[in-house]
């Protein structure tokens, strides 16, 4: 009986049949983590790109008008929010503003309208890049801020992010875009 047991133990010691299964069991969690991490990062990059596209669309649409009404401004805000699809546009704060350049690095807000957030106040001073436009020039600023929640949270990784972008353009049809 002891001989049979020792023979079986020797056979088991040299048997390599389960090695692949053990290696796979050790590698599988790492592979799943890599897959989910890549998916979460790709989704965040896609959302960040949508935020940029939304800011661009918002500003581009507003600069095509010689003047805006409140209804047109609201339509522009709502239309640009559609660029965030398939992401939830209710998580985005979208702001459209016109500013007048007062110095080489500052401008004051002439008007501002917002969707899902707070608008800038009239005469509020905002900082602009140095020598962006001559003094007394009017510019349209489109700003988008999005509270991104990743589809997969991996332990301490993958927390919520706030994605932001802003675009500044000169009016195309007139010197300024007044709102009434």
mmCIF file of C-alpha atoms in Angstrom:
data_model
loop_
_atom_site.group_PDB
_atom_site.id
_atom_site.type_symbol
_atom_site.label_atom_id
_atom_site.label_comp_id
_atom_site.label_asym_id
_atom_site.label_seq_id
_atom_site.Cartn_x
_atom_site.Cartn_y
_atom_site.Cartn_z
ATOM 1 C CA UNK A 1 0.000 0.000 0.000
ATOM 2 C CA UNK A 2 2.809 2.398 0.852
ATOM 3 C CA UNK A 3 4.532 1.470 -2.407
ATOM 4 C CA UNK A 4 1.410 2.333 -4.408
ATOM 5 C CA UNK A 5 1.122 5.642 -2.576
ATOM 6 C CA UNK A 6 4.791 6.538 -3.232
ATOM 7 C CA UNK A 7 4.449 5.539 -6.886
ATOM 8 C CA UNK A 8 1.372 7.761 -7.284
ATOM 9 C CA UNK A 9 3.185 10.611 -5.526
ATOM 10 C CA UNK A 10 6.183 10.259 -7.901
ATOM 11 C CA UNK A 11 3.872 10.292 -10.941
ATOM 12 C CA UNK A 12 2.116 13.386 -9.603
ATOM 13 C CA UNK A 13 5.448 15.144 -9.038
ATOM 14 C CA UNK A 14 6.503 14.755 -12.688
ATOM 15 C CA UNK A 15 3.050 15.322 -14.251
ATOM 16 C CA UNK A 16 2.860 18.729 -16.026
ATOM 17 C CA UNK A 17 -0.728 18.425 -17.305
ATOM 18 C CA UNK A 18 -2.212 21.135 -15.036
ATOM 19 C CA UNK A 19 0.562 23.704 -15.466
ATOM 20 C CA UNK A 20 -1.208 25.611 -18.235
ATOM 21 C CA UNK A 21 -4.397 25.802 -16.204
ATOM 22 C CA UNK A 22 -2.541 27.182 -13.196
ATOM 23 C CA UNK A 23 -0.675 29.735 -15.343
ATOM 24 C CA UNK A 24 -3.933 30.832 -16.942
ATOM 25 C CA UNK A 25 -5.596 31.145 -13.529
ATOM 26 C CA UNK A 26 -2.759 33.445 -12.436
ATOM 27 C CA UNK A 27 -2.772 35.554 -15.631
ATOM 28 C CA UNK A 28 -6.560 35.851 -15.999
ATOM 29 C CA UNK A 29 -7.090 38.578 -13.330
ATOM 30 C CA UNK A 30 -4.290 40.664 -14.859
ATOM 31 C CA UNK A 31 -5.786 40.313 -18.340
ATOM 32 C CA UNK A 32 -9.258 41.310 -17.096
ATOM 33 C CA UNK A 33 -7.777 44.331 -15.318
ATOM 34 C CA UNK A 34 -5.959 45.400 -18.501
ATOM 35 C CA UNK A 35 -9.101 44.976 -20.587
ATOM 36 C CA UNK A 36 -11.337 46.945 -18.200
ATOM 37 C CA UNK A 37 -8.691 49.641 -17.726
ATOM 38 C CA UNK A 38 -8.312 50.078 -21.470
ATOM 39 C CA UNK A 39 -12.084 50.258 -21.892
ATOM 40 C CA UNK A 40 -12.442 52.895 -19.143
ATOM 41 C CA UNK A 41 -9.585 54.985 -20.539
ATOM 42 C CA UNK A 42 -10.963 54.803 -24.092
ATOM 43 C CA UNK A 43 -14.387 55.908 -22.863
ATOM 44 C CA UNK A 44 -12.875 58.868 -20.982
ATOM 45 C CA UNK A 45 -10.876 59.926 -24.046
ATOM 46 C CA UNK A 46 -14.017 59.703 -26.215
ATOM 47 C CA UNK A 47 -15.965 61.808 -23.714
ATOM 48 C CA UNK A 48 -13.198 64.416 -23.582
ATOM 49 C CA UNK A 49 -13.293 64.633 -27.370
ATOM 50 C CA UNK A 50 -17.087 65.112 -27.262
ATOM 51 C CA UNK A 51 -16.613 67.987 -24.787
ATOM 52 C CA UNK A 52 -14.220 69.665 -27.234
ATOM 53 C CA UNK A 53 -16.595 69.108 -30.157
ATOM 54 C CA UNK A 54 -19.465 70.584 -28.117
ATOM 55 C CA UNK A 55 -17.473 73.713 -27.231
ATOM 56 C CA UNK A 56 -16.462 74.130 -30.873
ATOM 57 C CA UNK A 57 -20.018 73.677 -32.165
ATOM 58 C CA UNK A 58 -21.412 76.083 -29.569
ATOM 59 C CA UNK A 59 -18.992 78.867 -30.419
ATOM 60 C CA UNK A 60 -19.076 78.248 -34.158
ATOM 61 C CA UNK A 61 -22.882 78.445 -34.286
ATOM 62 C CA UNK A 62 -23.008 81.677 -32.280
ATOM 63 C CA UNK A 63 -20.391 83.443 -34.415
ATOM 64 C CA UNK A 64 -22.502 82.927 -37.542
ATOM 65 C CA UNK A 65 -25.252 85.295 -36.331
ATOM 66 C CA UNK A 66 -25.146 89.101 -36.716
ATOM 67 C CA UNK A 67 -27.346 89.312 -33.582
ATOM 68 C CA UNK A 68 -29.088 86.816 -31.308
ATOM 69 C CA UNK A 69 -32.432 86.650 -29.575
ATOM 70 C CA UNK A 70 -32.928 84.811 -26.292
ATOM 71 C CA UNK A 71 -34.712 82.018 -28.181
ATOM 72 C CA UNK A 72 -31.859 81.654 -30.679
ATOM 73 C CA UNK A 73 -29.286 81.546 -27.891
ATOM 74 C CA UNK A 74 -31.258 78.782 -26.180
ATOM 75 C CA UNK A 75 -31.506 76.854 -29.466
ATOM 76 C CA UNK A 76 -27.739 77.120 -29.939
ATOM 77 C CA UNK A 77 -27.108 75.869 -26.390
ATOM 78 C CA UNK A 78 -29.494 72.932 -26.842
ATOM 79 C CA UNK A 79 -28.199 72.077 -30.313
ATOM 80 C CA UNK A 80 -24.584 72.051 -29.186
ATOM 81 C CA UNK A 81 -25.503 69.804 -26.235
ATOM 82 C CA UNK A 82 -26.534 67.169 -28.786
ATOM 83 C CA UNK A 83 -22.870 66.830 -29.785
ATOM 84 C CA UNK A 84 -22.255 65.100 -26.434
ATOM 85 C CA UNK A 85 -24.357 62.108 -27.495
ATOM 86 C CA UNK A 86 -24.201 59.251 -26.407
ATOM 87 C CA UNK A 87 -23.035 60.812 -23.123
ATOM 88 C CA UNK A 88 -25.662 62.341 -20.806
ATOM 89 C CA UNK A 89 -25.907 66.044 -21.688
ATOM 90 C CA UNK A 90 -27.628 66.830 -18.374
ATOM 91 C CA UNK A 91 -24.219 66.386 -16.691
ATOM 92 C CA UNK A 92 -22.736 69.170 -18.831
ATOM 93 C CA UNK A 93 -22.571 72.841 -17.933
ATOM 94 C CA UNK A 94 -22.549 74.742 -21.210
ATOM 95 C CA UNK A 95 -21.932 78.497 -21.272
ATOM 96 C CA UNK A 96 -22.017 80.894 -24.216
ATOM 97 C CA UNK A 97 -20.682 84.410 -23.659
ATOM 98 C CA UNK A 98 -19.630 87.503 -25.540
ATOM 99 C CA UNK A 99 -16.725 89.499 -24.165
ATOM 100 C CA UNK A 100 -15.091 92.787 -25.099
ATOM 101 C CA UNK A 101 -11.304 92.909 -24.916
ATOM 102 C CA UNK A 102 -10.259 95.670 -22.471
ATOM 103 C CA UNK A 103 -6.503 95.012 -22.334
ATOM 104 C CA UNK A 104 -3.950 92.620 -23.765
ATOM 105 C CA UNK A 105 -4.817 89.978 -21.143
ATOM 106 C CA UNK A 106 -8.352 90.793 -19.961
ATOM 107 C CA UNK A 107 -11.872 91.146 -21.282
ATOM 108 C CA UNK A 108 -15.239 92.022 -19.741
ATOM 109 C CA UNK A 109 -18.396 90.014 -20.210
ATOM 110 C CA UNK A 110 -21.060 91.732 -22.333
ATOM 111 C CA UNK A 111 -23.636 88.930 -22.071
ATOM 112 C CA UNK A 112 -23.695 85.284 -21.089
ATOM 113 C CA UNK A 113 -26.205 82.426 -21.280
ATOM 114 C CA UNK A 114 -25.895 78.960 -19.766
ATOM 115 C CA UNK A 115 -27.444 75.522 -19.962
ATOM 116 C CA UNK A 116 -27.383 73.347 -16.787
ATOM 117 C CA UNK A 117 -25.159 75.800 -14.938
ATOM 118 C CA UNK A 118 -24.485 79.385 -14.022
ATOM 119 C CA UNK A 119 -23.719 82.023 -16.563
ATOM 120 C CA UNK A 120 -21.026 84.651 -16.247
ATOM 121 C CA UNK A 121 -22.187 87.997 -14.894
ATOM 122 C CA UNK A 122 -22.231 91.140 -17.031
ATOM 123 C CA UNK A 123 -19.059 93.258 -16.705
ATOM 124 C CA UNK A 124 -17.253 90.337 -15.049
ATOM 125 C CA UNK A 125 -13.553 90.417 -15.944
ATOM 126 C CA UNK A 126 -12.144 87.279 -17.558
ATOM 127 C CA UNK A 127 -8.541 86.474 -18.407
ATOM 128 C CA UNK A 128 -7.642 85.830 -22.030
ATOM 129 C CA UNK A 129 -4.362 84.701 -23.599
ATOM 130 C CA UNK A 130 -1.877 87.536 -24.109
ATOM 131 C CA UNK A 131 -2.400 89.597 -27.274
ATOM 132 C CA UNK A 132 -5.245 87.394 -28.461
ATOM 133 C CA UNK A 133 -7.161 90.287 -29.998
ATOM 134 C CA UNK A 134 -6.880 94.075 -30.196
ATOM 135 C CA UNK A 135 -8.485 96.192 -27.475
ATOM 136 C CA UNK A 136 -12.236 96.861 -28.002
ATOM 137 C CA UNK A 137 -12.648 93.718 -30.085
ATOM 138 C CA UNK A 138 -15.618 91.475 -29.289
ATOM 139 C CA UNK A 139 -15.192 87.712 -28.989
ATOM 140 C CA UNK A 140 -17.540 84.783 -28.425
ATOM 141 C CA UNK A 141 -16.491 82.234 -25.795
ATOM 142 C CA UNK A 142 -17.998 78.764 -25.614
ATOM 143 C CA UNK A 143 -17.280 76.825 -22.417
ATOM 144 C CA UNK A 144 -18.219 73.242 -21.593
ATOM 145 C CA UNK A 145 -17.665 71.434 -18.297
ATOM 146 C CA UNK A 146 -18.706 67.778 -18.015
ATOM 147 C CA UNK A 147 -18.832 65.622 -14.869
ATOM 148 C CA UNK A 148 -17.633 62.287 -16.233
ATOM 149 C CA UNK A 149 -18.271 59.052 -14.368
ATOM 150 C CA UNK A 150 -16.386 56.062 -15.786
ATOM 151 C CA UNK A 151 -18.462 53.017 -16.747
ATOM 152 C CA UNK A 152 -16.104 50.770 -14.771
ATOM 153 C CA UNK A 153 -14.536 51.723 -11.450
ATOM 154 C CA UNK A 154 -11.424 49.747 -10.630
ATOM 155 C CA UNK A 155 -10.783 49.934 -6.864
ATOM 156 C CA UNK A 156 -9.077 53.273 -6.191
ATOM 157 C CA UNK A 157 -8.564 53.908 -9.898
ATOM 158 C CA UNK A 158 -11.213 55.261 -12.232
ATOM 159 C CA UNK A 159 -12.768 57.993 -10.112
ATOM 160 C CA UNK A 160 -14.990 60.766 -11.409
ATOM 161 C CA UNK A 161 -13.408 63.422 -13.632
ATOM 162 C CA UNK A 162 -14.440 66.925 -14.604
ATOM 163 C CA UNK A 163 -13.664 67.439 -18.274
ATOM 164 C CA UNK A 164 -13.466 71.049 -19.506
ATOM 165 C CA UNK A 165 -12.852 72.926 -22.699
ATOM 166 C CA UNK A 166 -13.391 76.437 -23.979
ATOM 167 C CA UNK A 167 -13.142 77.916 -27.437
ATOM 168 C CA UNK A 168 -12.788 81.610 -28.349
ATOM 169 C CA UNK A 169 -13.777 82.947 -31.775
ATOM 170 C CA UNK A 170 -14.348 86.300 -33.396
ATOM 171 C CA UNK A 171 -17.827 87.027 -34.803
ATOM 172 C CA UNK A 172 -17.961 86.249 -38.523
ATOM 173 C CA UNK A 173 -20.791 88.429 -39.816
ATOM 174 C CA UNK A 174 -20.429 91.576 -37.694
ATOM 175 C CA UNK A 175 -18.078 93.191 -35.190
ATOM 176 C CA UNK A 176 -20.148 91.885 -32.283
ATOM 177 C CA UNK A 177 -23.139 89.623 -31.640
ATOM 178 C CA UNK A 178 -25.608 91.533 -29.472
ATOM 179 C CA UNK A 179 -28.411 89.657 -27.734
ATOM 180 C CA UNK A 180 -31.950 90.913 -27.257
#
